[in-house]
Amino acid sequence: MKALRIVQFSLWALAGFAAVMVVFQYTIASRSIPAPLPIGGPIELMNQHGNRFTQADLEGKPYGVFFGFTHCPEVCPTTLMEVSSLMAQLGDEADKFVPLFVTVDPERDTVDALARYMTSFDPRIVALTGSTDEIASLAKSYRAYFRKVPTGGQGYTMDHTATFYLMDLRGQFSGTLDLHEPAETKLAKLKRLIGAVKG
Ligand code: NI
């Protein structure tokens, strides 16, 4: 009889342990399914023409967001050249897409500095500047990183995230453009994004 009680007790203990494990696994599983992280936040800055540019200006239009700065030696000008080229290839369709170039160096990238710099690129690219706080909070909403790096004397350069974010017509993150992927791939991504726009 004693042996039977031990077996019974062991079975109950095992069942209890199994139940705890099931609950534990379930808890872990439900925690490990991440809710999609929102990328992007409301834009309210100044464009290269000296006008206030807000999220309302993007209503119903897909757009692209790229953080950079005009003193950037390579990545930013290359990206802006590439975007200009894609806009040219899109033809009339390009009017349905708004590329945004947001400076992470508002100290040097004033409205005038942006206006001068942007003459080298497609005029439909909207360059944006604002206060350091405004820029920092927008970058944060895009999970973009930037940092001032002293280069000796009074000089400095900026370290920054080089992601080109694609946002759909509802302002939802819908992917990225990779500078290194073939032009056709980039063009296809933009066409797909624009395709959702009627008219
Ligand atoms: Ni750059």
PDB file of C-alpha atoms and ligand atoms in Angstrom:
ATOM      1  CA  MET A   1       0.000   0.000   0.000  1.00  0.00           C
ATOM      2  CA  LYS A   2       2.838   2.369   0.868  1.00  0.00           C
ATOM      3  CA  ALA A   3       4.470   1.771  -2.499  1.00  0.00           C
ATOM      4  CA  LEU A   4       1.170   2.524  -4.251  1.00  0.00           C
ATOM      5  CA  ARG A   5       0.861   5.826  -2.342  1.00  0.00           C
ATOM      6  CA  ILE A   6       4.355   6.776  -3.406  1.00  0.00           C
ATOM      7  CA  VAL A   7       3.522   6.028  -7.057  1.00  0.00           C
ATOM      8  CA  GLN A   8       0.271   7.992  -6.733  1.00  0.00           C
ATOM      9  CA  PHE A   9       2.070  10.931  -5.146  1.00  0.00           C
ATOM     10  CA  SER A  10       4.754  10.829  -7.839  1.00  0.00           C
ATOM     11  CA  LEU A  11       2.141  10.863 -10.584  1.00  0.00           C
ATOM     12  CA  TRP A  12       0.399  13.856  -9.044  1.00  0.00           C
ATOM     13  CA  ALA A  13       3.717  15.647  -8.619  1.00  0.00           C
ATOM     14  CA  LEU A  14       4.568  14.913 -12.251  1.00  0.00           C
ATOM     15  CA  ALA A  15       1.160  16.138 -13.426  1.00  0.00           C
ATOM     16  CA  GLY A  16       1.576  19.296 -11.326  1.00  0.00           C
ATOM     17  CA  PHE A  17       5.044  19.882 -12.719  1.00  0.00           C
ATOM     18  CA  ALA A  18       3.800  19.354 -16.285  1.00  0.00           C
ATOM     19  CA  ALA A  19       0.962  21.834 -15.706  1.00  0.00           C
ATOM     20  CA  VAL A  20       3.415  24.438 -14.393  1.00  0.00           C
ATOM     21  CA  MET A  21       5.660  23.871 -17.422  1.00  0.00           C
ATOM     22  CA  VAL A  22       2.759  24.304 -19.854  1.00  0.00           C
ATOM     23  CA  VAL A  23       1.782  27.609 -18.217  1.00  0.00           C
ATOM     24  CA  PHE A  24       5.431  28.675 -18.154  1.00  0.00           C
ATOM     25  CA  GLN A  25       5.965  27.822 -21.850  1.00  0.00           C
ATOM     26  CA  TYR A  26       2.766  29.591 -22.771  1.00  0.00           C
ATOM     27  CA  THR A  27       3.848  32.707 -20.879  1.00  0.00           C
ATOM     28  CA  ILE A  28       7.254  32.681 -22.577  1.00  0.00           C
ATOM     29  CA  ALA A  29       5.663  32.110 -25.987  1.00  0.00           C
ATOM     30  CA  SER A  30       3.157  34.912 -25.613  1.00  0.00           C
ATOM     31  CA  ARG A  31       5.925  37.238 -24.463  1.00  0.00           C
ATOM     32  CA  SER A  32       8.190  36.351 -27.342  1.00  0.00           C
ATOM     33  CA  ILE A  33       5.661  37.332 -30.009  1.00  0.00           C
ATOM     34  CA  PRO A  34       6.562  40.999 -30.291  1.00  0.00           C
ATOM     35  CA  ALA A  35       3.946  43.541 -31.251  1.00  0.00           C
ATOM     36  CA  PRO A  36       5.186  45.308 -34.398  1.00  0.00           C
ATOM     37  CA  LEU A  37       7.346  48.188 -33.290  1.00  0.00           C
ATOM     38  CA  PRO A  38       5.993  51.423 -34.603  1.00  0.00           C
ATOM     39  CA  ILE A  39       8.565  53.206 -36.755  1.00  0.00           C
ATOM     40  CA  GLY A  40       8.114  56.860 -37.537  1.00  0.00           C
ATOM     41  CA  GLY A  41       6.409  59.773 -35.883  1.00  0.00           C
ATOM     42  CA  PRO A  42       4.708  63.031 -36.794  1.00  0.00           C
ATOM     43  CA  ILE A  43       6.881  65.404 -38.784  1.00  0.00           C
ATOM     44  CA  GLU A  44       6.882  69.112 -38.029  1.00  0.00           C
ATOM     45  CA  LEU A  45       9.964  70.863 -39.359  1.00  0.00           C
ATOM     46  CA  MET A  46      11.086  73.607 -41.776  1.00  0.00           C
ATOM     47  CA  ASN A  47      11.781  72.851 -45.457  1.00  0.00           C
ATOM     48  CA  GLN A  48      14.534  74.253 -47.682  1.00  0.00           C
ATOM     49  CA  HIS A  49      12.160  76.950 -48.928  1.00  0.00           C
ATOM     50  CA  GLY A  50      11.668  78.302 -45.414  1.00  0.00           C
ATOM     51  CA  ASN A  51       8.143  76.922 -45.029  1.00  0.00           C
ATOM     52  CA  ARG A  52       6.787  74.909 -42.157  1.00  0.00           C
ATOM     53  CA  PHE A  53       6.420  71.289 -43.329  1.00  0.00           C
ATOM     54  CA  THR A  54       4.209  68.963 -41.314  1.00  0.00           C
ATOM     55  CA  GLN A  55       2.683  65.521 -41.421  1.00  0.00           C
ATOM     56  CA  ALA A  56      -0.429  67.128 -42.958  1.00  0.00           C
ATOM     57  CA  ASP A  57       1.630  67.879 -46.100  1.00  0.00           C
ATOM     58  CA  LEU A  58       2.086  64.121 -46.489  1.00  0.00           C
ATOM     59  CA  GLU A  59      -1.599  63.245 -46.140  1.00  0.00           C
ATOM     60  CA  GLY A  60      -2.473  60.374 -48.499  1.00  0.00           C
ATOM     61  CA  LYS A  61       1.004  60.201 -49.987  1.00  0.00           C
ATOM     62  CA  PRO A  62       3.676  57.589 -49.501  1.00  0.00           C
ATOM     63  CA  TYR A  63       7.018  59.068 -48.546  1.00  0.00           C
ATOM     64  CA  GLY A  64      10.627  58.207 -47.857  1.00  0.00           C
ATOM     65  CA  VAL A  65      12.678  59.388 -44.903  1.00  0.00           C
ATOM     66  CA  PHE A  66      16.439  59.676 -44.861  1.00  0.00           C
ATOM     67  CA  PHE A  67      18.508  61.238 -42.058  1.00  0.00           C
ATOM     68  CA  GLY A  68      21.792  62.869 -43.011  1.00  0.00           C
ATOM     69  CA  PHE A  69      23.705  66.136 -43.280  1.00  0.00           C
ATOM     70  CA  THR A  70      25.076  68.349 -46.041  1.00  0.00           C
ATOM     71  CA  HIS A  71      28.727  68.041 -44.940  1.00  0.00           C
ATOM     72  CA  CYS A  72      28.510  64.269 -45.328  1.00  0.00           C
ATOM     73  CA  PRO A  73      31.417  63.177 -47.551  1.00  0.00           C
ATOM     74  CA  GLU A  74      29.790  60.222 -49.237  1.00  0.00           C
ATOM     75  CA  VAL A  75      26.714  58.340 -48.084  1.00  0.00           C
ATOM     76  CA  CYS A  76      24.292  61.275 -48.061  1.00  0.00           C
ATOM     77  CA  PRO A  77      25.208  62.775 -51.449  1.00  0.00           C
ATOM     78  CA  THR A  78      25.268  59.269 -52.976  1.00  0.00           C
ATOM     79  CA  THR A  79      21.824  58.497 -51.551  1.00  0.00           C
ATOM     80  CA  LEU A  80      20.404  61.820 -52.735  1.00  0.00           C
ATOM     81  CA  MET A  81      21.847  61.230 -56.230  1.00  0.00           C
ATOM     82  CA  GLU A  82      20.302  57.762 -56.246  1.00  0.00           C
ATOM     83  CA  VAL A  83      16.918  59.053 -55.091  1.00  0.00           C
ATOM     84  CA  SER A  84      17.089  61.789 -57.765  1.00  0.00           C
ATOM     85  CA  SER A  85      17.772  59.134 -60.377  1.00  0.00           C
ATOM     86  CA  LEU A  86      14.873  56.975 -59.131  1.00  0.00           C
ATOM     87  CA  MET A  87      12.554  59.989 -59.256  1.00  0.00           C
ATOM     88  CA  ALA A  88      13.601  60.597 -62.865  1.00  0.00           C
ATOM     89  CA  GLN A  89      12.940  56.952 -63.730  1.00  0.00           C
ATOM     90  CA  LEU A  90       9.508  57.059 -62.090  1.00  0.00           C
ATOM     91  CA  GLY A  91       8.497  59.906 -64.391  1.00  0.00           C
ATOM     92  CA  ASP A  92       5.018  61.279 -63.651  1.00  0.00           C
ATOM     93  CA  GLU A  93       4.526  58.643 -60.959  1.00  0.00           C
ATOM     94  CA  ALA A  94       7.235  60.377 -58.937  1.00  0.00           C
ATOM     95  CA  ASP A  95       4.767  63.127 -58.032  1.00  0.00           C
ATOM     96  CA  LYS A  96       2.951  60.586 -55.864  1.00  0.00           C
ATOM     97  CA  PHE A  97       6.019  59.988 -53.715  1.00  0.00           C
ATOM     98  CA  VAL A  98       7.700  62.460 -51.365  1.00  0.00           C
ATOM     99  CA  PRO A  99      11.353  61.847 -50.463  1.00  0.00           C
ATOM    100  CA  LEU A 100      12.403  63.612 -47.270  1.00  0.00           C
ATOM    101  CA  PHE A 101      15.987  64.417 -46.330  1.00  0.00           C
ATOM    102  CA  VAL A 102      16.113  65.306 -42.627  1.00  0.00           C
ATOM    103  CA  THR A 103      19.314  66.895 -41.400  1.00  0.00           C
ATOM    104  CA  VAL A 104      20.903  65.596 -38.211  1.00  0.00           C
ATOM    105  CA  ASP A 105      23.185  68.662 -38.223  1.00  0.00           C
ATOM    106  CA  PRO A 106      20.746  71.587 -37.806  1.00  0.00           C
ATOM    107  CA  GLU A 107      23.598  73.700 -36.420  1.00  0.00           C
ATOM    108  CA  ARG A 108      25.153  73.996 -39.892  1.00  0.00           C
ATOM    109  CA  ASP A 109      22.180  72.883 -41.998  1.00  0.00           C
ATOM    110  CA  THR A 110      20.052  75.993 -41.819  1.00  0.00           C
ATOM    111  CA  VAL A 111      17.225  76.613 -44.307  1.00  0.00           C
ATOM    112  CA  ASP A 112      19.675  78.562 -46.531  1.00  0.00           C
ATOM    113  CA  ALA A 113      22.348  75.868 -46.363  1.00  0.00           C
ATOM    114  CA  LEU A 114      19.779  73.220 -47.318  1.00  0.00           C
ATOM    115  CA  ALA A 115      18.422  75.367 -50.163  1.00  0.00           C
ATOM    116  CA  ARG A 116      21.928  75.699 -51.638  1.00  0.00           C
ATOM    117  CA  TYR A 117      22.765  72.025 -51.183  1.00  0.00           C
ATOM    118  CA  MET A 118      19.525  70.731 -52.653  1.00  0.00           C
ATOM    119  CA  THR A 119      20.038  72.529 -55.988  1.00  0.00           C
ATOM    120  CA  SER A 120      22.270  69.537 -56.887  1.00  0.00           C
ATOM    121  CA  PHE A 121      19.384  67.082 -56.555  1.00  0.00           C
ATOM    122  CA  ASP A 122      15.813  66.435 -57.712  1.00  0.00           C
ATOM    123  CA  PRO A 123      13.787  69.512 -56.645  1.00  0.00           C
ATOM    124  CA  ARG A 124      10.983  67.235 -55.390  1.00  0.00           C
ATOM    125  CA  ILE A 125      13.189  66.030 -52.530  1.00  0.00           C
ATOM    126  CA  VAL A 126      12.103  67.910 -49.420  1.00  0.00           C
ATOM    127  CA  ALA A 127      15.029  68.818 -47.149  1.00  0.00           C
ATOM    128  CA  LEU A 128      14.081  69.453 -43.547  1.00  0.00           C
ATOM    129  CA  THR A 129      15.683  71.177 -40.601  1.00  0.00           C
ATOM    130  CA  GLY A 130      14.579  72.285 -37.156  1.00  0.00           C
ATOM    131  CA  SER A 131      15.791  72.661 -33.605  1.00  0.00           C
ATOM    132  CA  THR A 132      18.139  70.054 -32.165  1.00  0.00           C
ATOM    133  CA  ASP A 133      15.288  68.806 -29.969  1.00  0.00           C
ATOM    134  CA  GLU A 134      12.841  68.520 -32.877  1.00  0.00           C
ATOM    135  CA  ILE A 135      15.384  66.568 -34.929  1.00  0.00           C
ATOM    136  CA  ALA A 136      16.321  64.334 -31.999  1.00  0.00           C
ATOM    137  CA  SER A 137      12.722  63.478 -31.260  1.00  0.00           C
ATOM    138  CA  LEU A 138      11.925  62.690 -34.913  1.00  0.00           C
ATOM    139  CA  ALA A 139      15.077  60.545 -35.234  1.00  0.00           C
ATOM    140  CA  LYS A 140      14.088  58.722 -32.055  1.00  0.00           C
ATOM    141  CA  SER A 141      10.642  57.927 -33.464  1.00  0.00           C
ATOM    142  CA  TYR A 142      12.386  56.347 -36.486  1.00  0.00           C
ATOM    143  CA  ARG A 143      14.849  54.552 -34.192  1.00  0.00           C
ATOM    144  CA  ALA A 144      17.571  56.392 -36.099  1.00  0.00           C
ATOM    145  CA  TYR A 145      20.860  57.125 -34.437  1.00  0.00           C
ATOM    146  CA  PHE A 146      23.113  60.147 -34.887  1.00  0.00           C
ATOM    147  CA  ARG A 147      26.093  61.528 -33.046  1.00  0.00           C
ATOM    148  CA  LYS A 148      28.476  64.453 -33.414  1.00  0.00           C
ATOM    149  CA  VAL A 149      32.086  63.332 -33.913  1.00  0.00           C
ATOM    150  CA  PRO A 150      34.834  65.958 -33.389  1.00  0.00           C
ATOM    151  CA  THR A 151      37.476  65.977 -36.135  1.00  0.00           C
ATOM    152  CA  GLY A 152      39.976  68.328 -34.464  1.00  0.00           C
ATOM    153  CA  GLY A 153      39.896  72.094 -34.025  1.00  0.00           C
ATOM    154  CA  GLN A 154      36.334  73.375 -34.346  1.00  0.00           C
ATOM    155  CA  GLY A 155      35.516  70.726 -36.922  1.00  0.00           C
ATOM    156  CA  TYR A 156      33.126  67.841 -36.577  1.00  0.00           C
ATOM    157  CA  THR A 157      31.326  65.282 -38.635  1.00  0.00           C
ATOM    158  CA  MET A 158      28.145  63.348 -37.941  1.00  0.00           C
ATOM    159  CA  ASP A 159      27.739  59.649 -37.445  1.00  0.00           C
ATOM    160  CA  HIS A 160      24.236  58.651 -38.498  1.00  0.00           C
ATOM    161  CA  THR A 161      21.869  55.862 -39.475  1.00  0.00           C
ATOM    162  CA  ALA A 162      21.841  55.630 -43.273  1.00  0.00           C
ATOM    163  CA  THR A 163      18.524  53.791 -43.582  1.00  0.00           C
ATOM    164  CA  PHE A 164      16.109  55.049 -46.214  1.00  0.00           C
ATOM    165  CA  TYR A 165      12.706  54.411 -44.629  1.00  0.00           C
ATOM    166  CA  LEU A 166       9.676  53.798 -46.850  1.00  0.00           C
ATOM    167  CA  MET A 167       6.384  54.955 -45.385  1.00  0.00           C
ATOM    168  CA  ASP A 168       3.006  54.147 -46.925  1.00  0.00           C
ATOM    169  CA  LEU A 169       0.158  56.578 -47.594  1.00  0.00           C
ATOM    170  CA  ARG A 170      -1.114  56.105 -44.038  1.00  0.00           C
ATOM    171  CA  GLY A 171       2.284  56.977 -42.606  1.00  0.00           C
ATOM    172  CA  GLN A 172       3.016  53.361 -41.653  1.00  0.00           C
ATOM    173  CA  PHE A 173       6.505  51.951 -42.025  1.00  0.00           C
ATOM    174  CA  SER A 174       6.576  49.621 -45.024  1.00  0.00           C
ATOM    175  CA  GLY A 175      10.232  48.767 -45.548  1.00  0.00           C
ATOM    176  CA  THR A 176      13.526  50.288 -46.560  1.00  0.00           C
ATOM    177  CA  LEU A 177      15.496  51.050 -49.698  1.00  0.00           C
ATOM    178  CA  ASP A 178      18.961  49.595 -49.656  1.00  0.00           C
ATOM    179  CA  LEU A 179      21.482  51.710 -51.515  1.00  0.00           C
ATOM    180  CA  HIS A 180      23.362  48.573 -52.531  1.00  0.00           C
ATOM    181  CA  GLU A 181      20.476  46.679 -54.087  1.00  0.00           C
ATOM    182  CA  PRO A 182      19.996  46.879 -57.863  1.00  0.00           C
ATOM    183  CA  ALA A 183      18.230  49.971 -59.218  1.00  0.00           C
ATOM    184  CA  GLU A 184      15.406  47.752 -60.566  1.00  0.00           C
ATOM    185  CA  THR A 185      14.739  46.410 -57.058  1.00  0.00           C
ATOM    186  CA  LYS A 186      14.582  49.920 -55.644  1.00  0.00           C
ATOM    187  CA  LEU A 187      12.337  51.080 -58.470  1.00  0.00           C
ATOM    188  CA  ALA A 188      10.040  48.083 -57.960  1.00  0.00           C
ATOM    189  CA  LYS A 189       9.724  48.878 -54.242  1.00  0.00           C
ATOM    190  CA  LEU A 190       8.800  52.484 -54.984  1.00  0.00           C
ATOM    191  CA  LYS A 191       6.279  51.468 -57.654  1.00  0.00           C
ATOM    192  CA  ARG A 192       4.651  49.038 -55.241  1.00  0.00           C
ATOM    193  CA  LEU A 193       4.438  51.777 -52.603  1.00  0.00           C
ATOM    194  CA  ILE A 194       2.988  54.257 -55.116  1.00  0.00           C
ATOM    195  CA  GLY A 195       0.682  51.614 -56.586  1.00  0.00           C
ATOM    196  CA  ALA A 196      -1.540  51.810 -53.517  1.00  0.00           C
ATOM    197  CA  VAL A 197      -2.301  55.449 -54.346  1.00  0.00           C
ATOM    198  CA  LYS A 198      -5.370  56.010 -56.509  1.00  0.00           C
ATOM    199  CA  GLY A 199      -5.389  58.420 -59.451  1.00  0.00           C
TER     200      GLY A 199
HETATM  201 NI    NI B   1      25.780  60.932 -44.374  1.00  0.00          NI
END
